[in-house]
PDB file of N, CA and C in Angstrom:
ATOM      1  N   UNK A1434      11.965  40.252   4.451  1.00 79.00           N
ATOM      2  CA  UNK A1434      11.828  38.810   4.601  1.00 79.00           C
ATOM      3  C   UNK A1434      11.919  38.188   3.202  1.00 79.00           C
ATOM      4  N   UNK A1435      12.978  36.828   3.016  1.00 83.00           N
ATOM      5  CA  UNK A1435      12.944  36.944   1.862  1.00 83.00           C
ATOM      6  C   UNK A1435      11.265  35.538   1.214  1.00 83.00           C
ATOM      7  N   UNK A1436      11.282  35.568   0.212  1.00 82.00           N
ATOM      8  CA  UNK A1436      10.622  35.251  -0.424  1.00 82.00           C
ATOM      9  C   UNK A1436      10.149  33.482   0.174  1.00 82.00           C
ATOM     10  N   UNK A1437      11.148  32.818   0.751  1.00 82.00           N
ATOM     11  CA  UNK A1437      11.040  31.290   0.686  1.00 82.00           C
ATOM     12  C   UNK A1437      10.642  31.388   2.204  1.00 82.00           C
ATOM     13  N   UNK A1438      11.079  32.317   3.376  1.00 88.00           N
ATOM     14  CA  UNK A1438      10.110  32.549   4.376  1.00 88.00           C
ATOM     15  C   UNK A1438       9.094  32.687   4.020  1.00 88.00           C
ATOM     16  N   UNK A1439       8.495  33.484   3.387  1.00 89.00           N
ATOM     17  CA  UNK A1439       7.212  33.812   3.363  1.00 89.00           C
ATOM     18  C   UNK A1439       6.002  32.914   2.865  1.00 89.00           C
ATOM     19  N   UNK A1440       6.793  31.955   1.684  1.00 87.00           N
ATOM     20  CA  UNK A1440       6.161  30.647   1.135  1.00 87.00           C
ATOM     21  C   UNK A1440       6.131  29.636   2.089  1.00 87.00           C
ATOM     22  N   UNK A1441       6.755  29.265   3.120  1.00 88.00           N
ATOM     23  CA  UNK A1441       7.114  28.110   4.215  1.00 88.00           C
ATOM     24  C   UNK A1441       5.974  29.104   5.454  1.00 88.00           C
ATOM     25  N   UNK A1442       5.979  30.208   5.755  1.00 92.00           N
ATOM     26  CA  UNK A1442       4.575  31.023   6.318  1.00 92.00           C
ATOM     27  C   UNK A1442       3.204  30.330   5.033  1.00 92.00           C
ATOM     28  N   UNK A1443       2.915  30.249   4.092  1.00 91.00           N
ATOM     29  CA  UNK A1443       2.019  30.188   3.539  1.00 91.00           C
ATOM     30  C   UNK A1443       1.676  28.723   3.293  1.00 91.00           C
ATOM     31  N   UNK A1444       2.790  28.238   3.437  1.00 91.00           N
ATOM     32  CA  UNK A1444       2.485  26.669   3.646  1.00 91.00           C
ATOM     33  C   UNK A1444       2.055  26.222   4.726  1.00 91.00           C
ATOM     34  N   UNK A1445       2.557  26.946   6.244  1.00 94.00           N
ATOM     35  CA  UNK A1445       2.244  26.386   7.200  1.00 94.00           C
ATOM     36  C   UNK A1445       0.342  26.872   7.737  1.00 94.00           C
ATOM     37  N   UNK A1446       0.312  28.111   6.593  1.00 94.00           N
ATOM     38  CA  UNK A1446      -0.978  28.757   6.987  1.00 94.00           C
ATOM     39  C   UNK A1446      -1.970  27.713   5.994  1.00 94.00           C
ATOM     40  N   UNK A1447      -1.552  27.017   4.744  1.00 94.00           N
ATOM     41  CA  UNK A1447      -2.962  26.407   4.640  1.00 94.00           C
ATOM     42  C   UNK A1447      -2.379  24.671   5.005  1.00 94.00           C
ATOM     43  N   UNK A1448      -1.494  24.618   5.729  1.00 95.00           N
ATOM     44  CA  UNK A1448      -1.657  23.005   6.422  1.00 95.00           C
ATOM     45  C   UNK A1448      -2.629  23.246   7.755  1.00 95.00           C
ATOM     46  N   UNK A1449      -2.395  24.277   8.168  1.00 96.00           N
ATOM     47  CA  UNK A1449      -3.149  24.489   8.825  1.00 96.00           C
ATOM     48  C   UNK A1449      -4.786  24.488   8.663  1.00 96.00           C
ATOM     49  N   UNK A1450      -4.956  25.166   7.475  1.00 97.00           N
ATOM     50  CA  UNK A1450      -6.383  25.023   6.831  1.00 97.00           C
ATOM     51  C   UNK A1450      -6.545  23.051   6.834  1.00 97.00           C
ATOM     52  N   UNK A1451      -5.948  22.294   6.287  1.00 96.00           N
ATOM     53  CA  UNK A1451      -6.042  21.457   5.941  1.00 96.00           C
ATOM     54  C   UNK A1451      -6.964  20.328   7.840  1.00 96.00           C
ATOM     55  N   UNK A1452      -5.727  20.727   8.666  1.00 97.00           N
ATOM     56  CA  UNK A1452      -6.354  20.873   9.868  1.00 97.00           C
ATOM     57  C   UNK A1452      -7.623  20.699  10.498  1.00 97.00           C
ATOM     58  N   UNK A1453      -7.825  22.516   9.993  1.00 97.00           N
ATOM     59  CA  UNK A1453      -8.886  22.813  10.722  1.00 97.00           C
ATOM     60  C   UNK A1453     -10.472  22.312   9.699  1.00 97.00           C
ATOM     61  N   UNK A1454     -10.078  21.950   8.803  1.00 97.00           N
ATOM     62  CA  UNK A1454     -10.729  21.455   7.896  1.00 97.00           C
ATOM     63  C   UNK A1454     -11.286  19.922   8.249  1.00 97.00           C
ATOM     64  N   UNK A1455     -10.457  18.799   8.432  1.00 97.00           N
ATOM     65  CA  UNK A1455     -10.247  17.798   8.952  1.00 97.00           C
ATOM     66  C   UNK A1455     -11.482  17.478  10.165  1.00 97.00           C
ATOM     67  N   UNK A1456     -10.830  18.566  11.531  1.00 97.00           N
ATOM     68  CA  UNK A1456     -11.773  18.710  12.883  1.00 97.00           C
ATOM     69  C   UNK A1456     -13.004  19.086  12.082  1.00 97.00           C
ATOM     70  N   UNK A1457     -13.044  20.220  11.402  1.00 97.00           N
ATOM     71  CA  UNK A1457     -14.824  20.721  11.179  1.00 97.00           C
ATOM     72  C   UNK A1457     -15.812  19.868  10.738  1.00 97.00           C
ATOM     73  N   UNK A1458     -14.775  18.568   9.695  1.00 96.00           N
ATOM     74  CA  UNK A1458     -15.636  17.601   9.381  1.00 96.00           C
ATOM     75  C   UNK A1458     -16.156  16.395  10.426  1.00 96.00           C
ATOM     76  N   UNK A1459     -15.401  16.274  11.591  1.00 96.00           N
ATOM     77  CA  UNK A1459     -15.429  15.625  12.662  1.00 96.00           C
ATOM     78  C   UNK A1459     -16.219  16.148  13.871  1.00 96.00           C
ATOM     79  N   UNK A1460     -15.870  17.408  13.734  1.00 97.00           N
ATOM     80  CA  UNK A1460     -17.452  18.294  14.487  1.00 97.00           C
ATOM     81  C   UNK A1460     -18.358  18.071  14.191  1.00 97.00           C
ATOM     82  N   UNK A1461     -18.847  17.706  12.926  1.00 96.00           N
ATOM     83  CA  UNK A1461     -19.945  17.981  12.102  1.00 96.00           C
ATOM     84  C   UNK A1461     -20.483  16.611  12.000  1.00 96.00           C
ATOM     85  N   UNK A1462     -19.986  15.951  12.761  1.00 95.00           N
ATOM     86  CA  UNK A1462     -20.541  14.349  12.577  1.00 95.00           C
ATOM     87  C   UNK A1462     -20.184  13.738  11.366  1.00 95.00           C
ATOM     88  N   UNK A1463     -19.824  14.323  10.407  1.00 95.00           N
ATOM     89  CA  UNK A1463     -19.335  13.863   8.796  1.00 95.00           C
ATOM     90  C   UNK A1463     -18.983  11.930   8.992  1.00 95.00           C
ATOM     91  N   UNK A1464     -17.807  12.093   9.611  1.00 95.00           N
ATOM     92  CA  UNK A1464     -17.158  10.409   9.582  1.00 95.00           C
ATOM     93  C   UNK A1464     -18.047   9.497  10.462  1.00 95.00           C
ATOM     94  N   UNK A1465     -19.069  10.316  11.151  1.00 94.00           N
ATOM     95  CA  UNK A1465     -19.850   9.291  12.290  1.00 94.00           C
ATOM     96  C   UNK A1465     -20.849   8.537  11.259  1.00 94.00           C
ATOM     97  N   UNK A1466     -21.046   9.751  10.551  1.00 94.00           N
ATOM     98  CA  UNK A1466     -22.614   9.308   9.431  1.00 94.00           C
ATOM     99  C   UNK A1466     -21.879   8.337   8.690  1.00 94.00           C
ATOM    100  N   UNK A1467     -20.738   8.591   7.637  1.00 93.00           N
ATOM    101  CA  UNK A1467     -19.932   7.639   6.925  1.00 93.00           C
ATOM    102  C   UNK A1467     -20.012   6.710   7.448  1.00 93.00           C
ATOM    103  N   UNK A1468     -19.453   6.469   8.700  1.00 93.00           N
ATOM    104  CA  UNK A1468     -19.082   4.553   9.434  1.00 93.00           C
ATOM    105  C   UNK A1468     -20.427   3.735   9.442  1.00 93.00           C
ATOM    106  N   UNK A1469     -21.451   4.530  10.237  1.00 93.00           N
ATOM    107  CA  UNK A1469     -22.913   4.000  10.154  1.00 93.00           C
ATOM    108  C   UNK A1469     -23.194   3.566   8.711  1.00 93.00           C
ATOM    109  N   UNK A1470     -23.348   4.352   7.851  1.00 92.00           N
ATOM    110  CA  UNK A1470     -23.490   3.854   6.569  1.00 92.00           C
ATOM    111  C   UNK A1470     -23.482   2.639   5.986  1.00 92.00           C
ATOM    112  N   UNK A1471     -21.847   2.041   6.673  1.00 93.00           N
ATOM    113  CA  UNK A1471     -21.304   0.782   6.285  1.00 93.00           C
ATOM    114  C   UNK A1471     -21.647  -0.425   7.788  1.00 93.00           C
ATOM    115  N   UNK A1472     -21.492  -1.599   7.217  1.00 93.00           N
ATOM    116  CA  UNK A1472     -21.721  -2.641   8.053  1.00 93.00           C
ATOM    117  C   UNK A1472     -20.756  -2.643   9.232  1.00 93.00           C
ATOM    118  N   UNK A1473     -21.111  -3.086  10.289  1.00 91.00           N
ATOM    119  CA  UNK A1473     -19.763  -2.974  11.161  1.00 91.00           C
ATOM    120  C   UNK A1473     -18.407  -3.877  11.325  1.00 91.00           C
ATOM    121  N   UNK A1474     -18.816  -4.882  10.335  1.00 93.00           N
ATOM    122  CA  UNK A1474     -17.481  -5.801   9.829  1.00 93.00           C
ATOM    123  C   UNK A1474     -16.302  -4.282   8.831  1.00 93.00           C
ATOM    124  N   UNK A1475     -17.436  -3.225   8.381  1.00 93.00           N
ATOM    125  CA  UNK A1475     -16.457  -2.810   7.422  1.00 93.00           C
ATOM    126  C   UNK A1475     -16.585  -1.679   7.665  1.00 93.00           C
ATOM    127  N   UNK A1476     -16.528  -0.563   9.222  1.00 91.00           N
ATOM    128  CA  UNK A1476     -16.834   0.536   9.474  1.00 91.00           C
ATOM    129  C   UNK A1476     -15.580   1.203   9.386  1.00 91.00           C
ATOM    130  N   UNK A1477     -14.157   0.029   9.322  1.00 92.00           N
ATOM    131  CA  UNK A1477     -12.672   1.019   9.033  1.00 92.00           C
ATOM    132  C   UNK A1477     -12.687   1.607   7.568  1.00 92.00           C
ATOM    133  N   UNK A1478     -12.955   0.526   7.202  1.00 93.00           N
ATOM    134  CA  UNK A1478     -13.086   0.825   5.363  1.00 93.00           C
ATOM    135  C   UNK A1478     -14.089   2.174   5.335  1.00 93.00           C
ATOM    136  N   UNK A1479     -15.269   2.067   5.852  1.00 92.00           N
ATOM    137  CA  UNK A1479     -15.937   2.863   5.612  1.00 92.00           C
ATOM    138  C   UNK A1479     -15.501   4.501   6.466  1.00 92.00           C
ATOM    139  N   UNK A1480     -14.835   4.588   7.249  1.00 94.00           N
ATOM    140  CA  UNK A1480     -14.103   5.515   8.071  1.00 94.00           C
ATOM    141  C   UNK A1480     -12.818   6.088   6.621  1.00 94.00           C
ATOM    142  N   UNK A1481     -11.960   5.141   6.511  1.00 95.00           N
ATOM    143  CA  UNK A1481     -11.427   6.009   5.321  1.00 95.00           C
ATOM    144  C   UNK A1481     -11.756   6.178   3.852  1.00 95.00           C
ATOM    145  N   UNK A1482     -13.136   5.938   3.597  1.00 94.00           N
ATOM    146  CA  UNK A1482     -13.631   6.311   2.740  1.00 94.00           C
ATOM    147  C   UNK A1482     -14.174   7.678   2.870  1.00 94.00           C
ATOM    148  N   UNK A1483     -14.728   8.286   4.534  1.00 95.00           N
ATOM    149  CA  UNK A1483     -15.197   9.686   5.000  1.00 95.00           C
ATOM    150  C   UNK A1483     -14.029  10.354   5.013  1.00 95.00           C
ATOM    151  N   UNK A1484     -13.000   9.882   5.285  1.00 96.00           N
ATOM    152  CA  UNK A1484     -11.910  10.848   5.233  1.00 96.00           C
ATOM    153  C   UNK A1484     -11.086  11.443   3.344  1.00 96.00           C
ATOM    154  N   UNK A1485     -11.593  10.209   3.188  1.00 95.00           N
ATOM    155  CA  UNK A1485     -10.841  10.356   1.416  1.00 95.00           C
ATOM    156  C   UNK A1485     -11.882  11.540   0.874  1.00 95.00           C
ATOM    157  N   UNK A1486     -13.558  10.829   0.998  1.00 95.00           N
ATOM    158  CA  UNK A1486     -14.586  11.765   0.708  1.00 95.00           C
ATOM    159  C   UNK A1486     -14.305  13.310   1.086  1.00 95.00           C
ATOM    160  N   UNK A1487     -14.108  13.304   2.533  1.00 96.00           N
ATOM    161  CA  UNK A1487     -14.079  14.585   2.976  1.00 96.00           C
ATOM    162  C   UNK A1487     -13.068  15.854   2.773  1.00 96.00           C
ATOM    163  N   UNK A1488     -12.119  15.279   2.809  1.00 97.00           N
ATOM    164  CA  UNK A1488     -11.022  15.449   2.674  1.00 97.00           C
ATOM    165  C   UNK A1488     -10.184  16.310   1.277  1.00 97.00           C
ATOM    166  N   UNK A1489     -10.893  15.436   0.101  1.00 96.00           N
ATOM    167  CA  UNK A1489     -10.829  16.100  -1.449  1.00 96.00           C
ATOM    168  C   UNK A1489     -10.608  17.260  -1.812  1.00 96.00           C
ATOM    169  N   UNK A1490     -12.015  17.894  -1.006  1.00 96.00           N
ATOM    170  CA  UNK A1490     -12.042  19.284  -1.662  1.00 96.00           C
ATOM    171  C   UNK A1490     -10.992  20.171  -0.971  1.00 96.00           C
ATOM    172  N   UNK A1491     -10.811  19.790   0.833  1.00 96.00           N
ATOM    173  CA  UNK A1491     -10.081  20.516   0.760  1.00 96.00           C
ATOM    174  C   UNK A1491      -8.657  20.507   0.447  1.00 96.00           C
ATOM    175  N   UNK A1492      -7.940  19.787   0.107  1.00 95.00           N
ATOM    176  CA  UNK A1492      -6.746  19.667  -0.872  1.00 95.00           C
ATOM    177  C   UNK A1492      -6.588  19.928  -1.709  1.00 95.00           C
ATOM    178  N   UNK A1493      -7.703  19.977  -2.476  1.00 95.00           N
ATOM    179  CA  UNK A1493      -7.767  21.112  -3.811  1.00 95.00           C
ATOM    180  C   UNK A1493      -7.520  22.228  -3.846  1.00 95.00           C
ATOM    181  N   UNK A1494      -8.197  22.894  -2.460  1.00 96.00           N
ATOM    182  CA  UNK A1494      -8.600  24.171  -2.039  1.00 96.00           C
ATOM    183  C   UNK A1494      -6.625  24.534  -1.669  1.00 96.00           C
ATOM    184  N   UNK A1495      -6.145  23.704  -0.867  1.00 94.00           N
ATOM    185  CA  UNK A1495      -4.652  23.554  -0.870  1.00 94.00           C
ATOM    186  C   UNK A1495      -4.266  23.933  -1.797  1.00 94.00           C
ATOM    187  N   UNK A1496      -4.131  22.719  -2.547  1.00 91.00           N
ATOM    188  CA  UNK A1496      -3.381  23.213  -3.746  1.00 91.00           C
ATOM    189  C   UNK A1496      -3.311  24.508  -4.777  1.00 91.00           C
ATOM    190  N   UNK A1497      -4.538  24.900  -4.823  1.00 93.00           N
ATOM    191  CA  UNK A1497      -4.624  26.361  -5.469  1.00 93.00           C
ATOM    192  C   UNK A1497      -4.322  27.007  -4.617  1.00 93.00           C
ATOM    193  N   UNK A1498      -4.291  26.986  -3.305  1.00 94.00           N
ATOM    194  CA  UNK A1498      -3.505  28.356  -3.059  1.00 94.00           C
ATOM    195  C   UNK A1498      -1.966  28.147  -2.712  1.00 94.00           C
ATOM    196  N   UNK A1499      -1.680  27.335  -2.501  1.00 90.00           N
ATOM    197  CA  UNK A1499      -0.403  26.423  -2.916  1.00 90.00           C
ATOM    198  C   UNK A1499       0.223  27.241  -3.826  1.00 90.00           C
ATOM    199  N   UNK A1500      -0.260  27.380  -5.069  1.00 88.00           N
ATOM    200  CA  UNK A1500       0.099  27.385  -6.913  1.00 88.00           C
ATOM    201  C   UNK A1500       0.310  28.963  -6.639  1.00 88.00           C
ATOM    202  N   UNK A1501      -1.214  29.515  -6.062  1.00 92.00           N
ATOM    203  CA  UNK A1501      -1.137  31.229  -6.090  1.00 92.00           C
ATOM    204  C   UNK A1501      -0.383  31.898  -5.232  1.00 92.00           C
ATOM    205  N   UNK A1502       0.449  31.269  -3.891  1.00 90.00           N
ATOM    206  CA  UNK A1502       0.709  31.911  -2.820  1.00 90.00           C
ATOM    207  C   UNK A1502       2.593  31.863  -4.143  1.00 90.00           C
ATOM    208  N   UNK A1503       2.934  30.737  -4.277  1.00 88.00           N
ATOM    209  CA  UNK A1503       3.921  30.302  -5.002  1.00 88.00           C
ATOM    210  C   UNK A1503       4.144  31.376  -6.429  1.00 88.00           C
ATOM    211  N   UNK A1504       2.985  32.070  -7.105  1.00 89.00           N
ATOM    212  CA  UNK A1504       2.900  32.348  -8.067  1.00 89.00           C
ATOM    213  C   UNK A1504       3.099  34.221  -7.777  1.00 89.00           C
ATOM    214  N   UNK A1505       2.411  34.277  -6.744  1.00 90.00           N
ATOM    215  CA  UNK A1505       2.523  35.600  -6.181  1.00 90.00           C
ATOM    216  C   UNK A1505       4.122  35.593  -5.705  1.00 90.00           C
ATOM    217  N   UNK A1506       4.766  34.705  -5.008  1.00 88.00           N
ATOM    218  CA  UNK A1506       5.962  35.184  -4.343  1.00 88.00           C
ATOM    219  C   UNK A1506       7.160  34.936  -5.592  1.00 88.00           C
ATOM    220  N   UNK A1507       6.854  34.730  -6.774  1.00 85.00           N
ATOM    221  CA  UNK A1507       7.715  34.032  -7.658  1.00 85.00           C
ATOM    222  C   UNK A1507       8.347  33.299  -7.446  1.00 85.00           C
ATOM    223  N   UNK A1508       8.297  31.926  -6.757  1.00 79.00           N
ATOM    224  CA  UNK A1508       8.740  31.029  -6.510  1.00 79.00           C
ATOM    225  C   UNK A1508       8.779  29.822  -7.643  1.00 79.00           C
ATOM    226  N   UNK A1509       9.604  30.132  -8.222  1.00 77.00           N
ATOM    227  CA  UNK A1509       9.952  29.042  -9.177  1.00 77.00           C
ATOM    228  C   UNK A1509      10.148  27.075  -9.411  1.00 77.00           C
ATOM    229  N   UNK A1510       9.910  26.202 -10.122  1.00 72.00           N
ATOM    230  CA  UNK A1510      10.263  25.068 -10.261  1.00 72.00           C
ATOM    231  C   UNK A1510       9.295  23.942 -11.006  1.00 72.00           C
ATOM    232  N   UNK A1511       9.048  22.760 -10.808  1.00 70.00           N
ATOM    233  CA  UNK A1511       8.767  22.058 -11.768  1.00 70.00           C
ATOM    234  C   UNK A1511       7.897  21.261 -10.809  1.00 70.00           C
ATOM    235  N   UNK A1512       6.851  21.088 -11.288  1.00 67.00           N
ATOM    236  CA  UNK A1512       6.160  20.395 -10.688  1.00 67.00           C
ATOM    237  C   UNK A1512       5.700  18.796 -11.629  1.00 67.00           C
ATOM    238  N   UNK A1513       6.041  18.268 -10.931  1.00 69.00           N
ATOM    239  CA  UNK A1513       5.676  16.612 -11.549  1.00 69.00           C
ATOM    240  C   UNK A1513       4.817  16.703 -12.528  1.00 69.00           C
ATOM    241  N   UNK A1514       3.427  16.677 -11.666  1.00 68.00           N
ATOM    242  CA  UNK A1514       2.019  16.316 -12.909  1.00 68.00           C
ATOM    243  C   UNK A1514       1.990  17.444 -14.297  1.00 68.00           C
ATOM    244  N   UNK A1515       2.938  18.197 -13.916  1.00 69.00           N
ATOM    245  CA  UNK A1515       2.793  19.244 -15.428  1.00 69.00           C
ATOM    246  C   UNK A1515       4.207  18.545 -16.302  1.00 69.00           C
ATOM    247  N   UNK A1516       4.963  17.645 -16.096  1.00 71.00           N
ATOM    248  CA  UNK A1516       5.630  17.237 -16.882  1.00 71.00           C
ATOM    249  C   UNK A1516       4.853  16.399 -17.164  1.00 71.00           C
ATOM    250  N   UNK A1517       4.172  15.064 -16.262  1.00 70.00           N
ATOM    251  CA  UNK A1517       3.510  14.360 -16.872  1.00 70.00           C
ATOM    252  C   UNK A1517       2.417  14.733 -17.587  1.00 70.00           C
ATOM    253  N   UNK A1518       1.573  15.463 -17.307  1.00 72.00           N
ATOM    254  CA  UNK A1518       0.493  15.778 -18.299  1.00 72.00           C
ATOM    255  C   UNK A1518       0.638  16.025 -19.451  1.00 72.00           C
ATOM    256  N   UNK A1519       2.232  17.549 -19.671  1.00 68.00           N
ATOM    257  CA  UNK A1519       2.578  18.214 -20.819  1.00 68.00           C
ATOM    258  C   UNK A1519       2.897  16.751 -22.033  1.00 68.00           C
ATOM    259  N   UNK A1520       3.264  15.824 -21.071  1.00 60.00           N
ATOM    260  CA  UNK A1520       3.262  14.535 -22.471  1.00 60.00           C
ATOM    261  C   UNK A1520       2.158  14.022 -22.917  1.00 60.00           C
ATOM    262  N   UNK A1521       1.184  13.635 -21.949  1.00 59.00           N
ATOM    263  CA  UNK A1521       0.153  12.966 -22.920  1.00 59.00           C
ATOM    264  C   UNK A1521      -0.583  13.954 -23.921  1.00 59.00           C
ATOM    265  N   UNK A1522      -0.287  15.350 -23.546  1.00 55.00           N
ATOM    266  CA  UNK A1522      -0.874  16.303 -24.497  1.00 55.00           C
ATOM    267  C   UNK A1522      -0.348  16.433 -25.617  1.00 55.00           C
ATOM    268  N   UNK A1523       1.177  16.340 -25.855  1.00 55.00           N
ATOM    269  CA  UNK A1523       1.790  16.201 -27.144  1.00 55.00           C
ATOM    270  C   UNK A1523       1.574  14.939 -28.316  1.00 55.00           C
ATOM    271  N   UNK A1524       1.063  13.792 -27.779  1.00 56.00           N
ATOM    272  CA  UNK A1524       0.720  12.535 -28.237  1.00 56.00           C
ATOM    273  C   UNK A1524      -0.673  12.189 -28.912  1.00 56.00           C
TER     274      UNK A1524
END
């Protein structure tokens, strides 16, 4: 199997995380507590503020294995924020 199957398998395995991540916080009452929180003129606002909140870590959690699944299969290329970053570091 070559290599870009196996990365498009590893992508679909942590969108999936991303998912099941999503529901667990919605199981868990997470966004119910968030909305209450806020007034009910502003319980949307406060709804995607539980999702932005909630949501964070696991996209992080994405992204590193994103980087490692990519790094393990040698999958090569350029990723945006490391061009942008590599500049403000030279400055």
């Amino acid at each position: 199997m070559s290599a870009t199957i196996k990365h498009h398998f590893a992508t679909a395995i942590a969108f999936a995380f991303l998912v099941i991540w999503y529901y667990g916080l919605q199981a868990a009452g997470f966004f119910d507590y968030m909305t209450e929180l806020m007034p009910d003129e502003y319980q949307g606002s406060g709804l995607m503020l539980a999702i932005g909140f909630g949501m964070t870590p696991a996209f992080f959690i994405w992204s590193r294995f994103n980087r490692w699944a990519e790094k393990k299969l040698n999958i090569t290329g350029r990723y945006y924020e490391d061009g942008f970053y590599k500049d403000k570091d030279s400055k």
